[in-house]
Short mmCIF file of C-alpha atoms and ligand atoms in Angstrom, two decimals:
data_model
loop_
_atom_site.label_atom_id
_atom_site.label_comp_id
_atom_site.label_asym_id
_atom_site.label_seq_id
_atom_site.Cartn_x
_atom_site.Cartn_y
_atom_site.Cartn_z
CA MET X 1 100.95 137.33 134.61
CA ARG X 2 103.95 135.78 136.95
CA TYR X 3 106.56 134.16 136.58
CA PHE X 4 108.33 130.94 137.75
CA ILE X 5 111.60 130.20 136.89
CA GLY X 6 113.82 126.90 137.79
CA ASN X 7 117.27 128.01 136.86
CA TRP X 8 119.01 124.71 137.22
CA LYS X 9 122.79 125.66 137.38
CA MET X 10 125.50 123.22 136.52
CA PHE X 11 122.50 120.14 137.62
CA GLY X 12 121.00 117.73 134.85
CA VAL X 13 121.67 114.59 132.78
CA PRO X 14 119.20 113.73 129.81
CA ASN X 15 117.08 111.38 132.43
CA SER X 16 116.83 115.12 134.61
CA ILE X 17 113.23 115.18 132.26
CA ASN X 18 111.35 113.81 134.32
CA ILE X 19 111.17 115.90 136.87
CA LEU X 20 110.38 118.21 133.97
CA LYS X 21 107.41 115.90 133.31
CA LYS X 22 105.87 115.83 136.56
CA ILE X 23 106.19 119.95 136.94
CA ASN X 24 104.60 119.94 133.08
CA SER X 25 101.68 117.60 134.50
CA PHE X 26 100.69 120.04 137.67
CA TYR X 27 100.66 122.90 135.73
CA SER X 28 98.59 121.66 132.68
CA LYS X 29 96.00 120.59 134.55
CA ASP X 30 96.59 123.76 137.96
CA LYS X 31 93.39 126.12 137.84
CA ASN X 32 95.78 128.63 138.50
CA ARG X 33 97.85 127.86 135.59
CA ASN X 34 96.66 131.12 133.40
CA LYS X 35 98.13 133.25 135.21
CA TYR X 36 101.56 132.30 135.18
CA ARG X 37 104.50 130.42 133.49
CA VAL X 38 107.31 128.33 134.31
CA ILE X 39 110.47 128.72 132.25
CA VAL X 40 113.18 126.37 133.15
CA THR X 41 117.06 126.70 131.84
CA PRO X 42 118.91 123.64 132.10
CA PRO X 43 122.73 123.52 130.97
CA TYR X 44 123.29 123.87 127.12
CA THR X 45 123.67 120.38 126.81
CA LEU X 46 120.10 119.29 127.87
CA ILE X 47 118.95 122.29 126.13
CA GLN X 48 118.27 120.10 122.64
CA ALA X 49 116.33 117.60 124.16
CA TYR X 50 114.75 119.31 126.14
CA SER X 51 113.32 121.99 123.97
CA ALA X 52 112.15 119.29 121.26
CA TYR X 53 110.42 117.19 124.08
CA PHE X 54 108.51 120.67 125.53
CA LYS X 55 107.83 121.77 121.86
CA GLY X 56 104.06 122.56 122.37
CA LYS X 57 103.29 121.43 126.38
CA LYS X 58 103.13 124.40 128.66
CA ILE X 59 106.81 124.51 130.43
CA THR X 60 109.23 126.87 127.97
CA ILE X 61 113.15 126.01 127.47
CA GLY X 62 115.39 128.86 128.55
CA ALA X 63 119.73 128.81 128.92
CA GLN X 64 121.41 129.96 131.59
CA ASN X 65 123.59 131.69 129.55
CA CYS X 66 125.04 133.30 126.36
CA TYR X 67 128.29 134.65 124.90
CA GLN X 68 128.78 138.59 124.07
CA LYS X 69 129.17 137.36 120.36
CA ASP X 70 127.00 135.77 117.70
CA GLY X 71 126.42 133.79 115.31
CA PHE X 72 130.01 131.59 115.18
CA SER X 73 133.65 132.32 116.26
CA SER X 74 137.19 131.03 117.65
CA ASP X 75 136.28 131.50 121.34
CA THR X 76 136.60 127.83 122.94
CA ALA X 77 133.48 126.70 124.61
CA ALA X 78 131.78 129.96 123.46
CA VAL X 79 127.85 129.47 122.59
CA SER X 80 126.41 131.99 120.78
CA PRO X 81 122.60 133.33 121.36
CA TYR X 82 121.99 132.30 117.91
CA MET X 83 123.19 128.66 118.82
CA ILE X 84 120.41 128.81 121.98
CA LYS X 85 118.26 129.78 119.18
CA SER X 86 118.88 127.02 117.24
CA VAL X 87 118.29 124.16 119.80
CA GLY X 88 115.14 125.46 120.56
CA ALA X 89 115.86 128.09 123.59
CA GLU X 90 113.14 131.00 124.05
CA TYR X 91 114.36 132.71 126.98
CA THR X 92 117.91 133.02 128.14
CA LEU X 93 119.32 134.36 131.33
CA VAL X 94 122.34 137.37 131.30
CA GLY X 95 124.31 137.98 134.99
CA HIS X 96 123.46 136.17 136.83
CA SER X 97 125.89 136.77 139.55
CA ASP X 98 127.55 132.90 139.47
CA ASN X 99 129.17 134.69 136.09
CA ARG X 100 129.31 137.98 136.94
CA SER X 101 131.69 137.11 139.42
CA GLU X 102 133.65 135.47 136.37
CA GLY X 103 134.64 138.62 135.43
CA GLU X 104 131.47 139.54 133.26
CA THR X 105 131.35 143.15 132.30
CA ASP X 106 129.05 145.80 131.66
CA PHE X 107 130.35 146.20 128.24
CA MET X 108 130.07 142.25 127.94
CA LEU X 109 126.59 142.24 129.73
CA ARG X 110 125.29 144.49 126.95
CA ASN X 111 126.54 142.46 124.29
CA LYS X 112 124.93 139.85 125.31
CA VAL X 113 121.31 141.27 125.93
CA SER X 114 121.66 142.47 123.00
CA LEU X 115 122.17 139.74 120.67
CA ALA X 116 119.92 137.53 122.65
CA LEU X 117 117.36 139.55 121.55
CA LYS X 118 118.08 139.78 118.38
CA ASN X 119 117.78 136.66 118.25
CA ASN X 120 114.08 136.89 119.33
CA LEU X 121 115.64 135.45 123.09
CA THR X 122 113.63 136.99 125.98
CA VAL X 123 116.10 138.49 127.54
CA VAL X 124 116.46 137.71 132.10
CA TYR X 125 118.43 140.47 133.06
CA CYS X 126 120.05 139.42 136.82
CA ILE X 127 120.96 142.20 139.09
CA GLY X 128 121.99 141.92 143.06
CA GLU X 129 123.52 143.32 145.41
CA SER X 130 126.69 141.47 147.55
CA LYS X 131 126.84 141.29 151.10
CA SER X 132 129.28 143.97 151.69
CA GLU X 133 127.79 146.80 149.32
CA LYS X 134 124.34 145.70 151.41
CA LYS X 135 126.26 146.16 154.63
CA ASN X 136 127.54 149.64 153.37
CA LYS X 137 124.27 150.45 152.42
CA ARG X 138 124.58 150.64 148.88
CA THR X 139 121.79 148.21 147.56
CA PHE X 140 120.15 151.26 145.06
CA SER X 141 123.31 152.68 144.14
CA VAL X 142 124.09 149.20 143.28
CA LEU X 143 121.31 148.18 141.58
CA LYS X 144 120.73 151.35 139.17
CA ARG X 145 124.26 150.91 138.43
CA GLN X 146 123.86 147.68 137.21
CA LEU X 147 120.64 148.17 135.59
CA LYS X 148 120.92 152.10 133.53
CA LYS X 149 125.02 150.21 132.15
CA VAL X 150 123.02 147.74 130.90
CA LEU X 151 119.69 147.69 129.56
CA ASP X 152 118.63 151.42 127.83
CA LYS X 153 115.61 152.05 126.02
CA LYS X 154 115.97 151.20 122.64
CA ILE X 155 115.92 147.45 123.88
CA LYS X 156 112.41 145.72 123.06
CA LYS X 157 110.51 146.13 126.93
CA ASN X 158 108.34 143.13 126.38
CA LYS X 159 111.84 141.14 125.72
CA ILE X 160 113.22 142.27 129.13
CA ILE X 161 112.67 141.05 132.31
CA VAL X 162 114.56 142.07 135.76
CA ALA X 163 115.01 139.67 138.35
CA TYR X 164 116.55 141.00 141.60
CA GLU X 165 118.81 138.44 143.53
CA PRO X 166 120.80 139.21 146.03
CA VAL X 167 124.53 137.61 146.28
CA TRP X 168 123.96 136.83 149.87
CA SER X 169 120.46 135.58 149.67
CA ILE X 170 121.32 133.20 146.84
CA GLY X 171 121.60 129.74 148.44
CA SER X 172 122.09 130.73 151.71
CA GLY X 173 118.23 129.89 153.36
CA LYS X 174 118.01 134.04 154.06
CA ILE X 175 116.05 136.45 152.89
CA PRO X 176 115.40 139.86 152.62
CA THR X 177 112.72 140.84 155.10
CA SER X 178 108.83 141.79 153.05
CA ASP X 179 109.53 145.81 154.59
CA ASP X 180 113.04 145.69 152.13
CA LEU X 181 111.99 143.27 149.15
CA LYS X 182 109.33 145.90 149.20
CA LYS X 183 111.05 149.11 148.70
CA THR X 184 113.69 147.51 146.41
CA THR X 185 111.48 145.90 143.56
CA LEU X 186 109.80 149.36 143.90
CA TYR X 187 113.24 151.68 143.40
CA ILE X 188 113.95 149.13 140.84
CA LYS X 189 110.58 149.23 139.15
CA LYS X 190 110.80 152.97 139.21
CA ILE X 191 114.51 152.78 137.63
CA LEU X 192 112.79 150.63 135.00
CA ARG X 193 110.17 153.01 133.94
CA GLY X 194 112.63 156.05 133.60
CA ILE X 195 115.47 153.43 131.10
CA PHE X 196 112.36 152.54 129.57
CA LYS X 197 110.19 155.92 129.56
CA GLY X 198 106.79 153.51 130.62
CA LYS X 199 105.50 150.62 132.44
CA SER X 200 107.93 148.34 134.07
CA PRO X 201 109.40 145.20 132.04
CA ALA X 202 108.77 142.32 134.91
CA VAL X 203 110.69 142.19 138.01
CA LEU X 204 110.93 138.98 139.63
CA TYR X 205 112.55 137.78 142.98
CA GLY X 206 115.62 134.99 143.65
CA GLY X 207 117.14 133.48 146.57
CA SER X 208 116.68 130.79 148.43
CA VAL X 209 112.89 130.50 147.48
CA ASN X 210 111.09 127.84 148.64
CA GLY X 211 108.08 125.85 149.57
CA GLU X 212 107.93 127.38 152.91
CA ASN X 213 108.23 131.15 151.97
CA SER X 214 106.87 131.81 148.32
CA ALA X 215 103.73 132.87 150.72
CA LEU X 216 104.86 135.21 152.39
CA PHE X 217 106.28 137.07 148.91
CA LYS X 218 102.42 136.92 147.71
CA LYS X 219 101.74 139.63 149.87
CA ILE X 220 104.23 141.76 147.86
CA LYS X 221 101.93 142.55 144.50
CA GLU X 222 104.86 144.73 143.36
CA ILE X 223 106.80 140.96 142.59
CA ASP X 224 106.37 139.58 139.07
CA GLY X 225 107.62 136.02 140.00
CA PHE X 226 110.49 133.82 140.72
CA LEU X 227 113.90 132.80 140.35
CA ILE X 228 114.07 129.49 141.72
CA GLY X 229 118.03 127.30 142.15
CA GLY X 230 117.88 124.57 144.72
CA ALA X 231 114.05 124.15 144.68
CA SER X 232 113.72 123.95 140.83
CA LYS X 233 115.34 120.19 140.99
CA SER X 234 112.97 118.93 143.25
CA SER X 235 109.61 118.73 141.03
CA LYS X 236 107.93 118.55 144.60
CA LYS X 237 109.54 121.69 145.75
CA PHE X 238 109.07 123.10 142.50
CA ILE X 239 105.16 122.45 142.41
CA ASP X 240 104.73 123.89 146.43
CA ILE X 241 105.70 127.21 145.76
CA ILE X 242 103.49 127.38 142.73
CA LYS X 243 101.26 125.88 144.86
CA ASN X 244 101.90 127.30 148.28
CA TYR X 245 102.08 130.15 146.26
CA TYR X 246 98.13 130.94 145.40
CA ARG X 247 96.44 129.35 148.21
P1 13P P 1 118.97 129.38 145.22
O1 13P P 1 117.16 129.31 144.56
O2 13P P 1 119.49 127.80 145.15
O3 13P P 1 118.63 130.53 146.50
O4 13P P 1 119.36 130.27 143.58
C1 13P P 1 119.02 131.60 143.34
C2 13P P 1 119.56 131.71 142.01
O5 13P P 1 120.30 132.15 141.77
C3 13P P 1 118.72 131.34 141.07
O6 13P P 1 119.10 132.16 139.57
#
């Protein structure tokens, strides 16, 4: 199974659902539709309406983050995994570099992952090295740390997806070389097999994925799909990624 996950970040108002309606209508008729899943993570403000609309249709809705406490609390502006699940989300991203850079710690991320799983949300756990870490040849040690400090074998493996997003590649138009990406994905899967004592969860790539480069990634069989930012805000661009991947 492949995954095409669109992360809208700070984008979208109620009417933006029209973008997803177009993607859904392509997806419903695509001859390759049984080979992949489409998940979109709009901002919190749109989860309830979009989940209700797409219930029983092809696209699945998720959240971009969740708070590290569950149920209800007195933390202003926080949204718990329980609250996210209650409005129909089935997935949540955890540990996106945008949020790590605002101070998310390993302890917070562990709580987010375990509470999201407790609420039966599938977690898309994001990892990735920064530009300077790459330059200093620390990519593998950073990724290993990000995986080992947060995931462990008690976690429901079939409810975890890992998204590898090199920070320097996000929104920059730069992508890793095929060789680097293959090696890194294999490395991530090796670490994950060690953590889970068995088969690795799906590992996605994210960072400047578009309709022009999605075909290049197809050659790297180890990559199980994509986490797409900018290009997920246009139905045409998002559909082109899928079309060109299967061409
Ligand atoms: P871009 O596709 O815009 O580079 O964003 C990637 C990303 O951060 C998705 O979570």
